[in-house]
mmCIF file of C-alpha atoms and ligand atoms in Angstrom:
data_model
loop_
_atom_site.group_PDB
_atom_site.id
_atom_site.type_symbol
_atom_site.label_atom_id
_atom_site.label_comp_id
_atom_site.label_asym_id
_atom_site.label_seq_id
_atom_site.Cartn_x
_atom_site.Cartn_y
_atom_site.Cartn_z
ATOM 1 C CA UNK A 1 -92.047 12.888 238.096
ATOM 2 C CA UNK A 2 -89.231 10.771 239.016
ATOM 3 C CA UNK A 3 -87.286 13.306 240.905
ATOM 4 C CA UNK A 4 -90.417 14.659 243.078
ATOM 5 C CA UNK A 5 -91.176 12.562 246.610
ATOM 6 C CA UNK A 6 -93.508 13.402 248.578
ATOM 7 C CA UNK A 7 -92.529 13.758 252.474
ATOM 8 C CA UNK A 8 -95.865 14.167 253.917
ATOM 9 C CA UNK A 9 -97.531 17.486 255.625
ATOM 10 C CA UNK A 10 -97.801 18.807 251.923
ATOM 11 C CA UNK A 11 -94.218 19.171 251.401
ATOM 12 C CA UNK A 12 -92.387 17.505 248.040
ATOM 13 C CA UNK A 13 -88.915 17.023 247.674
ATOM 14 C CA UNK A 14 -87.110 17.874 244.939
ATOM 15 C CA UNK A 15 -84.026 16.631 243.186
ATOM 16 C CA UNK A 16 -82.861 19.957 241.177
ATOM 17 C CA UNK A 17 -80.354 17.300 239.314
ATOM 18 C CA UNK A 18 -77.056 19.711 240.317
ATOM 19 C CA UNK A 19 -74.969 19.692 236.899
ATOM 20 C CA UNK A 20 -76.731 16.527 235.981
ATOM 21 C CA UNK A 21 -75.905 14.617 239.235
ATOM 22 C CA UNK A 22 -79.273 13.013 240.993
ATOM 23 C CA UNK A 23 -79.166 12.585 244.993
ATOM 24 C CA UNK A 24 -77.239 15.789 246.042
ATOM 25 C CA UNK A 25 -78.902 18.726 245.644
ATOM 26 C CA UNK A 26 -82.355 19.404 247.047
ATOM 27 C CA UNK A 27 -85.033 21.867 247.005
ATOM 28 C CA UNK A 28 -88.589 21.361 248.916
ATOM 29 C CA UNK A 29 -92.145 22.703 248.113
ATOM 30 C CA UNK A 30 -94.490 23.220 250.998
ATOM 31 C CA UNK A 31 -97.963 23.049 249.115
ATOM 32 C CA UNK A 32 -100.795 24.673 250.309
ATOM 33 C CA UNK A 33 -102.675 28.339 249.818
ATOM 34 C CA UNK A 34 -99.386 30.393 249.776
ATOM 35 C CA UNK A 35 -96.785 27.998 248.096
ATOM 36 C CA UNK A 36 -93.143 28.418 249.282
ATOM 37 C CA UNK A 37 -90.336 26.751 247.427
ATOM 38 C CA UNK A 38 -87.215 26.433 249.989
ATOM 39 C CA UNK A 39 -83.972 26.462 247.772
ATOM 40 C CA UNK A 40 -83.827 26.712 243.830
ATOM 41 C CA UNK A 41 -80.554 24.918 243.325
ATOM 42 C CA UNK A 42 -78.869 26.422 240.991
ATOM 43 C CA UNK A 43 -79.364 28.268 237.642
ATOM 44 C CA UNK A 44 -78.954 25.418 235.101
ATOM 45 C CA UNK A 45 -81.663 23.718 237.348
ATOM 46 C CA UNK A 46 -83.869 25.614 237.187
ATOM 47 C CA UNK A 47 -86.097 24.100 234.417
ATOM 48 C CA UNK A 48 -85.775 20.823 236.363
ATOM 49 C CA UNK A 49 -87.420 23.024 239.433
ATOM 50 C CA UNK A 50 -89.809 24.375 237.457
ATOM 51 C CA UNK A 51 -91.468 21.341 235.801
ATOM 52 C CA UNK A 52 -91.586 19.403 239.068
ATOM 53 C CA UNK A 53 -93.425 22.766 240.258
ATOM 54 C CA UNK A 54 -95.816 22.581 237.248
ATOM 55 C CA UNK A 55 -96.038 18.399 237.799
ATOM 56 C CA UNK A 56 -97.180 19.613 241.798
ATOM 57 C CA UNK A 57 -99.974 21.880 239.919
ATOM 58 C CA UNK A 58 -97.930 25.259 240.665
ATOM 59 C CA UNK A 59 -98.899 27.599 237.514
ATOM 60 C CA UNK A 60 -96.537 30.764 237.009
ATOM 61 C CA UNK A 61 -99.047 32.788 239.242
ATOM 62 C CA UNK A 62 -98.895 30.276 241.730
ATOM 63 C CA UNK A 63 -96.392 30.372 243.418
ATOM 64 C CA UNK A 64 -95.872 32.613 246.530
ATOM 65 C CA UNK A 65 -92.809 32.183 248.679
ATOM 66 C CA UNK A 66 -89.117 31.559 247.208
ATOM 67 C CA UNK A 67 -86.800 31.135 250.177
ATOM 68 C CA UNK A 68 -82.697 30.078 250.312
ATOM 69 C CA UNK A 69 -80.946 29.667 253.821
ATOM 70 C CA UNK A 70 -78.244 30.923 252.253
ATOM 71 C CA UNK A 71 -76.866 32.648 248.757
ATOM 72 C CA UNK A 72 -74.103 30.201 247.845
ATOM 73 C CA UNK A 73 -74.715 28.395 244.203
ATOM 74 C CA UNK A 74 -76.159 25.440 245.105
ATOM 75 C CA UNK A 75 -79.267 26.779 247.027
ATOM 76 C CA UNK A 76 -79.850 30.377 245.475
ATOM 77 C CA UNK A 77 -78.130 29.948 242.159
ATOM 78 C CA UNK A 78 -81.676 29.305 240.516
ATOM 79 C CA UNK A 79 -83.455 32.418 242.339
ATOM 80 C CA UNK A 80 -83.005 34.772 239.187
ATOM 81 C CA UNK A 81 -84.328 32.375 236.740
ATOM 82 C CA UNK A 82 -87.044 31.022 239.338
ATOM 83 C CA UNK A 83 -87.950 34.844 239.787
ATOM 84 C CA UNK A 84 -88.544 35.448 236.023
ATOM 85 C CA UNK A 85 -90.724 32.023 235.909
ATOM 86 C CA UNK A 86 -92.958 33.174 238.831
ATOM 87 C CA UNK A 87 -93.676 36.586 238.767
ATOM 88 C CA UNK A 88 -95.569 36.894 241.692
ATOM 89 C CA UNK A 89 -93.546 35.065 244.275
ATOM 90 C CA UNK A 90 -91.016 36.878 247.047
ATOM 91 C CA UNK A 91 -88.122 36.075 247.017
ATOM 92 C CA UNK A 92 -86.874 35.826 250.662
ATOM 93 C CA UNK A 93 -82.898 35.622 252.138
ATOM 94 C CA UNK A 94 -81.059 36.880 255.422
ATOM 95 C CA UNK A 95 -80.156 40.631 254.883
ATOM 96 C CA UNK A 96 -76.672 39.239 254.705
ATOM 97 C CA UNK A 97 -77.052 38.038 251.417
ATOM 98 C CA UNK A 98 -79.906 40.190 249.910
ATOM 99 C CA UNK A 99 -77.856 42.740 247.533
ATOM 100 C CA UNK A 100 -76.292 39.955 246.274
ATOM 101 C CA UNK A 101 -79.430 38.279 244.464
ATOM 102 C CA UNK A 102 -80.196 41.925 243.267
ATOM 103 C CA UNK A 103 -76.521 42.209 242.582
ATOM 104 C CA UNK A 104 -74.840 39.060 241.901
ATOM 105 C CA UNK A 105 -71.667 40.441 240.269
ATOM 106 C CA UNK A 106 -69.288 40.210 243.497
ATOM 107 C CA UNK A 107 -70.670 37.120 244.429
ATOM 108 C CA UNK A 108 -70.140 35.645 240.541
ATOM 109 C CA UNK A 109 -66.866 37.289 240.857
ATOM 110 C CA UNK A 110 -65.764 35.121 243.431
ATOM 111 C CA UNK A 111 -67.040 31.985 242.792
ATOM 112 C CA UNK A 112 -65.404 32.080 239.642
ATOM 113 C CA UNK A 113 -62.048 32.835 241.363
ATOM 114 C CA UNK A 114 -62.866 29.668 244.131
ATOM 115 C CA UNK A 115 -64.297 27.442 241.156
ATOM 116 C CA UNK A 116 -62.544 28.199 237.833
ATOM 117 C CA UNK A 117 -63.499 26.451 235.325
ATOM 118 C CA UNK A 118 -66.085 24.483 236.934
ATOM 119 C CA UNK A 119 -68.104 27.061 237.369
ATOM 120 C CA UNK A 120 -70.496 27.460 234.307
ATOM 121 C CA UNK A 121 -70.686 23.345 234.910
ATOM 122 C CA UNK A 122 -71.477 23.130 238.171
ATOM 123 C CA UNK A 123 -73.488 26.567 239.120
ATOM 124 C CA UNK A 124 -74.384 28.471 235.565
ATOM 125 C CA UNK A 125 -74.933 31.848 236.313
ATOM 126 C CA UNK A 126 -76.577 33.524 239.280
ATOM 127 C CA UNK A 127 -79.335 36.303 237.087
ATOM 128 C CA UNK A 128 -80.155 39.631 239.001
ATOM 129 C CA UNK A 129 -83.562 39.828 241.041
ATOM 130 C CA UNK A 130 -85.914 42.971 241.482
ATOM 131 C CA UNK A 131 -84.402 44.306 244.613
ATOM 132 C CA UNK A 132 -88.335 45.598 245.254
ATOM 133 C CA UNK A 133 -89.344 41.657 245.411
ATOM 134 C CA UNK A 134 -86.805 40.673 247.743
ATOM 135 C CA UNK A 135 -87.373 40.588 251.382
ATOM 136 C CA UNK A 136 -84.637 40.530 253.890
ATOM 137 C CA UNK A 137 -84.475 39.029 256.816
ATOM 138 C CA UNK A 138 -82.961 39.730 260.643
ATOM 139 C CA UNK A 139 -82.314 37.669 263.007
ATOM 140 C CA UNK A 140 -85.674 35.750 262.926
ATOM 141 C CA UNK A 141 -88.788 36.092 260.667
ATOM 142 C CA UNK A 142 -91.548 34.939 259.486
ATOM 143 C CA UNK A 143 -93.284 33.429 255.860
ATOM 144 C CA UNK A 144 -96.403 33.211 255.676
ATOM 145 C CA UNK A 145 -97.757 29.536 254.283
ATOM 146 C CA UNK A 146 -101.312 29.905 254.305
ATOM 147 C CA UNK A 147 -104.187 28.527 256.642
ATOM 148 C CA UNK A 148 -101.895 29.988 259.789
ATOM 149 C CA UNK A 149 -99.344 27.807 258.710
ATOM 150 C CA UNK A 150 -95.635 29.214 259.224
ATOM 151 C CA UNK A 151 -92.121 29.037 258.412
ATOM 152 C CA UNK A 152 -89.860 30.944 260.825
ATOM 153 C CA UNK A 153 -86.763 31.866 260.055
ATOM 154 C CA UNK A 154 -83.403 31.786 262.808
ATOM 155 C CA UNK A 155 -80.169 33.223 261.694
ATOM 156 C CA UNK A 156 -77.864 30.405 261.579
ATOM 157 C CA UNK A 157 -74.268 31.677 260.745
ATOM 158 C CA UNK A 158 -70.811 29.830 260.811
ATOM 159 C CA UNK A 159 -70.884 27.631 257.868
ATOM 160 C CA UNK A 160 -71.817 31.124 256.235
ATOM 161 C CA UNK A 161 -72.735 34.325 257.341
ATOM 162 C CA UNK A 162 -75.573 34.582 255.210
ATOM 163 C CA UNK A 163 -77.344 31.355 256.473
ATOM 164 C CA UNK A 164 -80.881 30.751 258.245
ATOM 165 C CA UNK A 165 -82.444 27.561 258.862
ATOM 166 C CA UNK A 166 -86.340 27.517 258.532
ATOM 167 C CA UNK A 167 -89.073 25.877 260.997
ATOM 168 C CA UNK A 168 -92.319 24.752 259.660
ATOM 169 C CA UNK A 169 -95.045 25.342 262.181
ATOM 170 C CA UNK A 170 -97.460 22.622 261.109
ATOM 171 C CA UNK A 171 -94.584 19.581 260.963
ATOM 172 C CA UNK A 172 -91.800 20.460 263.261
ATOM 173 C CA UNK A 173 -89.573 20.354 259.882
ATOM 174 C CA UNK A 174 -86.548 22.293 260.148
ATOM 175 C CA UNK A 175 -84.618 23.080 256.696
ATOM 176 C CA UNK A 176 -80.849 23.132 258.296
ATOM 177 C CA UNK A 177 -79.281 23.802 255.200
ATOM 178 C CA UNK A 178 -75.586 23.556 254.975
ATOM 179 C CA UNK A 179 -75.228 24.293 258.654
ATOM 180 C CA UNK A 180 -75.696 20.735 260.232
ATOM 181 C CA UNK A 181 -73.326 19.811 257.380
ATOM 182 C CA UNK A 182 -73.553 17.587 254.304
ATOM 183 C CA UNK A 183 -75.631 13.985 255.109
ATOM 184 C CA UNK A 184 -75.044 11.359 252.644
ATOM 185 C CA UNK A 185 -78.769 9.137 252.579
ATOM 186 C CA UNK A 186 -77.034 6.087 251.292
ATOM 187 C CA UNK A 187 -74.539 5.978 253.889
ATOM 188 C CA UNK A 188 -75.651 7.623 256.667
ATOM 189 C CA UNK A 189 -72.621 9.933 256.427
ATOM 190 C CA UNK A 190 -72.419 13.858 258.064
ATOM 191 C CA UNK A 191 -69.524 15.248 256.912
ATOM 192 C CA UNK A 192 -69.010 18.980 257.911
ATOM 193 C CA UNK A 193 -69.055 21.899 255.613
ATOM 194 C CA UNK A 194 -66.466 24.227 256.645
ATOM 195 C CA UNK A 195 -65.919 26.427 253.257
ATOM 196 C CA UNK A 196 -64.148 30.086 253.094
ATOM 197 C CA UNK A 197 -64.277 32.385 253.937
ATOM 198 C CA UNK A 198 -66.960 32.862 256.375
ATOM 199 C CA UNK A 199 -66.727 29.315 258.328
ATOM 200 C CA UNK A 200 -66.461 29.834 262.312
ATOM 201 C CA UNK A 201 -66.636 27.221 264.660
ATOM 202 C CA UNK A 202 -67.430 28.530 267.754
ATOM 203 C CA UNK A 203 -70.540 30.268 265.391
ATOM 204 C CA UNK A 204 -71.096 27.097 263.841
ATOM 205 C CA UNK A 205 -71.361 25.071 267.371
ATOM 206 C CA UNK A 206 -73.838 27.766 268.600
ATOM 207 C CA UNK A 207 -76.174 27.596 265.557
ATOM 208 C CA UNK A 208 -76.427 24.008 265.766
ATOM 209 C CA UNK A 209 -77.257 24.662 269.615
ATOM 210 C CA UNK A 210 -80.038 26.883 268.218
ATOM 211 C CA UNK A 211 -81.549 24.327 266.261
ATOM 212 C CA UNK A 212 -81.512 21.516 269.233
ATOM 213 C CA UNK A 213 -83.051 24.368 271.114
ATOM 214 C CA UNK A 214 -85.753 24.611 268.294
ATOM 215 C CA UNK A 215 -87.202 21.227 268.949
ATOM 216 C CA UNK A 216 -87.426 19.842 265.629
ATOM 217 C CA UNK A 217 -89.376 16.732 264.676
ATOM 218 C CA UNK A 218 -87.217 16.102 261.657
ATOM 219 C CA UNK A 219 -83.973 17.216 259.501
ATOM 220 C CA UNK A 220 -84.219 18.542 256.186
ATOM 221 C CA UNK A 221 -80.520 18.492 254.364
ATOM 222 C CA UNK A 222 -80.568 20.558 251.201
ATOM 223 C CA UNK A 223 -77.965 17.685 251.089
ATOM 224 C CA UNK A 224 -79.352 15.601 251.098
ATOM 225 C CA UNK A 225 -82.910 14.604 252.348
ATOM 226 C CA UNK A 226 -85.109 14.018 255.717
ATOM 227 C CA UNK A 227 -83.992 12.993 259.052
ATOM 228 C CA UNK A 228 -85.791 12.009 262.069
ATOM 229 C CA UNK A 229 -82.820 11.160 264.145
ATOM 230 C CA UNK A 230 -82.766 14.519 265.624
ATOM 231 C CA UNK A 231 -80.957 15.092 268.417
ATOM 232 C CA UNK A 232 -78.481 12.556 267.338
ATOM 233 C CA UNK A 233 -77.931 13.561 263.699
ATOM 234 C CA UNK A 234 -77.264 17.562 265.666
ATOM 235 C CA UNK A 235 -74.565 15.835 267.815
ATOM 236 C CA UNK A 236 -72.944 14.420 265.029
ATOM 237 C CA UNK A 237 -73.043 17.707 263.199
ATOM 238 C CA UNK A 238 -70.887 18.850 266.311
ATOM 239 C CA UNK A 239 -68.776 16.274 266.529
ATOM 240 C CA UNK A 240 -67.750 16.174 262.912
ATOM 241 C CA UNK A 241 -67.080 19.562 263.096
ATOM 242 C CA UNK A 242 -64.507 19.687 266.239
ATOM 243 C CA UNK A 243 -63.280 16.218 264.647
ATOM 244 C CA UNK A 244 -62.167 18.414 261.568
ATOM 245 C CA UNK A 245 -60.754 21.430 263.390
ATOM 246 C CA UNK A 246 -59.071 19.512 265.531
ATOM 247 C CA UNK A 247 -57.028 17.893 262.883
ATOM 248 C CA UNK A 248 -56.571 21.386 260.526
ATOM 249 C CA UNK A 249 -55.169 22.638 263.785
ATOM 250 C CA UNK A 250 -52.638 19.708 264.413
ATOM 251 C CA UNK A 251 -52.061 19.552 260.454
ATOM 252 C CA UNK A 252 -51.202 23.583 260.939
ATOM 253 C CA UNK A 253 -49.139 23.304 264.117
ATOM 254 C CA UNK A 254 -46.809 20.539 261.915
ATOM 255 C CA UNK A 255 -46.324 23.216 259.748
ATOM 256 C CA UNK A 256 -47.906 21.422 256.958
ATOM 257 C CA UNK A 257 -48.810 23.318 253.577
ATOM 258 C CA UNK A 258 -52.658 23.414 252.150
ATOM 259 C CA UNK A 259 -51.989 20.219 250.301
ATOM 260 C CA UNK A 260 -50.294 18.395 252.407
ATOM 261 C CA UNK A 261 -53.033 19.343 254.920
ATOM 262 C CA UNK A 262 -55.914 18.161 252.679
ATOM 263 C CA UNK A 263 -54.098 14.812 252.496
ATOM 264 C CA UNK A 264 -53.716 13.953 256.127
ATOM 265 C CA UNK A 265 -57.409 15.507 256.988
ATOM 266 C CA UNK A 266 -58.366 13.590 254.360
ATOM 267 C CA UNK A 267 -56.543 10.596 255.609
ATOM 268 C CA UNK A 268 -57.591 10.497 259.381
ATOM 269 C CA UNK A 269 -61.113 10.873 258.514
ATOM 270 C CA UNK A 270 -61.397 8.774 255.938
ATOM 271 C CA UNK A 271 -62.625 5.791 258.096
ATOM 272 C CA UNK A 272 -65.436 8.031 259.490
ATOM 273 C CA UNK A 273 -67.410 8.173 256.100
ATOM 274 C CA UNK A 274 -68.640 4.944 254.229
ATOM 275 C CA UNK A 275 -69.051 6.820 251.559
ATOM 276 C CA UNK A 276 -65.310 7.342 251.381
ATOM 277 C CA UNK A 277 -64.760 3.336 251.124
ATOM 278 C CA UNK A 278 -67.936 2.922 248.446
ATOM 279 C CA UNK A 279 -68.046 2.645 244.860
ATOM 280 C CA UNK A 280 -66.123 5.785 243.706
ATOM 281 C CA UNK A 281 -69.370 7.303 242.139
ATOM 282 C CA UNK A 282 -70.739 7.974 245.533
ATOM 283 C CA UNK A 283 -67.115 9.383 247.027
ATOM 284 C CA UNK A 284 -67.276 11.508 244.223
ATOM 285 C CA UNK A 285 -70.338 12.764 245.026
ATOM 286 C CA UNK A 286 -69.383 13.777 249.001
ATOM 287 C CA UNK A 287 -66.526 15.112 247.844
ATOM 288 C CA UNK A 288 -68.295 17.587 245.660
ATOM 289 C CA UNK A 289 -69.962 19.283 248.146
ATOM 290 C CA UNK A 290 -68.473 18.733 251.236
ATOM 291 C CA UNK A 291 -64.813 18.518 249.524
ATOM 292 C CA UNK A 292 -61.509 18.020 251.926
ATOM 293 C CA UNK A 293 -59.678 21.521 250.052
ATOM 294 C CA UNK A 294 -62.855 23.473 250.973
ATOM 295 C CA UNK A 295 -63.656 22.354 254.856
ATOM 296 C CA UNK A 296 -59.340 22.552 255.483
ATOM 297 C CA UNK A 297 -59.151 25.474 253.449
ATOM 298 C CA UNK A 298 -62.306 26.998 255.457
ATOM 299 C CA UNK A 299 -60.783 25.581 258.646
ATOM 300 C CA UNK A 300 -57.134 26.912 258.365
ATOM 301 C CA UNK A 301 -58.438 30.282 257.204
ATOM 302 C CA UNK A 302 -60.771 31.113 260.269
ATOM 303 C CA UNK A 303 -57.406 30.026 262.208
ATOM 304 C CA UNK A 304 -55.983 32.285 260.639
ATOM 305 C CA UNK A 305 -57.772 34.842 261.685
ATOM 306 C CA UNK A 306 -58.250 34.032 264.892
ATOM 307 C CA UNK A 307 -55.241 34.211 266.995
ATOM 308 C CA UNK A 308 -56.903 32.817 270.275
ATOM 309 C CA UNK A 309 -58.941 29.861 268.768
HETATM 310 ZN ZN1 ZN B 401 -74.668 23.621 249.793
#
């Protein structure tokens, strides 16, 4: 299939085709005796999932692992749907966000209220899973892959509270998420992802610490793709990051409103990103998921918050 790539060490890459768009949403199979699929995507991708799982040879009873790093739309929309298709996989998220796959009213509730409209295009509709197949995760953990094969789990907060990133014993692959940020394959852009309400930076800075600390061999963005720059893609993560606070905070000392905010963040970054100066399809694209309201409205909120920061 044309939206399956195969990375090597048995794991496939798959473009769940986010509300139609290719090249920004990903979710990866690690093959092998104990299938695991990290990240559904969301709900109206899930048939997209599924086939490429059936094109990889995973039948219905197949499939044994279903992991997010994190419950927001985009990586754990699809778990409900993906739960009904394989009825023997467990489904696996930090305890953080477990009621809300059994429960996903508040967290539908919400979204609506951040996304409007938009919603039903861009996410669908989060379905409820059997609490009694979900398994929650601490602070680290452990799936098992098959063959002594491993993917550990390290709690990974500050882009949300909710978030892990997951090491693969066998390649040194680390699945980072949203918590490195939003990497743009064409480009070569990292742009931050600073959303509200749970976005921290000191949090942030200390879970991308954790992963350096990790020793990773390579990057894997739910958006978008594999990295092998390691330690330099991390510092960038940083870098972007204190980039972006730095300006909220000057745009919030001026006094400036949300809007007028956006603008100048939006302004004095713009020559940081290529994508930002491409054809408008691809700007259109970073902005989606890694949008200027969201990381300034993330941003000026944890100020907010935090008298001393
Ligand atoms: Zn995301």
């Amino acid at each position: 299939m044309d939206n399956v790539r195969p990375l090597g060490g048995d794991v496939y890459e798959i473009d769940t085709r986010m509300a139609g768009y290719s090249g920004i949403t990903a979710g990866y199979l690690i093959l092998g005796d104990r299938p695991c699929l990290v990240e559904t995507g969301t709900s109206t991708s899930a048939p997209v999932v599924r086939d490429a799982l059936t094109s990889l040879g995973v039948g219905t009873g197949d499939l044994a692992t279903v992991v997010v790093t994190h419950i927001h739309l985009d990586h754990a929309g699809g778990v409900g749907d993906i739960a009904g298709y394989y009825p023997s996989a467990e489904i696996v998220v930090h305890e953080k966000g477990a009621r809300h796959l059994a429960d996903p009213s508040r967290l539908m509730a919400s979204a609506k209220m951040v996304w409007g409209d938009k919603l039903d295009v861009l996410f669908g509709t989060l379905a409820p899973t059997d609490a009694a197949r979900i398994r929650a995760l601490g602070d680290t953990g452990s799936i098992d892959l098959g063959n002594g094969r491993t993917l550990s789990s390290h709690y990974s907060p500050g882009h949300a509270k909710h978030h892990v990133g997951l090491l693969d014993s066998l390649t040194g692959d680390l699945y980072v998420g949203d918590a490195a940020g939003v990497y743009l394959p064409e480009t070569g852009d990292l742009r931050p992802a600073t959303p509200p309400p749970d976005f921290d930076l000191g949090v942030a800075l200390d879970s991308i610490a954790l992963f350096e600390a990790l020793g990773p061999q390579r990057l894997l963005f739910s958006h978008y793709g594999p990295v092998e720059a390691v330690p330099e893609t991390l510092e960038r993560s940083a870098e972007e990051l204190r980039v972006w606070v730095d300006l909220t905070r000057q745009a919030r000392a001026e006094g400036l409103d949300l809007n007028h905010a956006v603008a100048m963040v939006r302004d004095r970054t713009r020559e940081r990103y290529t994508a930002l100066r491409a054809d408008d399809a691809t700007a259109e694209q970073f902005e989606l998921l890694s949008g200027a309201p969201s990381n300034v409205a993330g941003i000026l909120h944890w100020l907010d918050r935090t008298p001393d920061a």
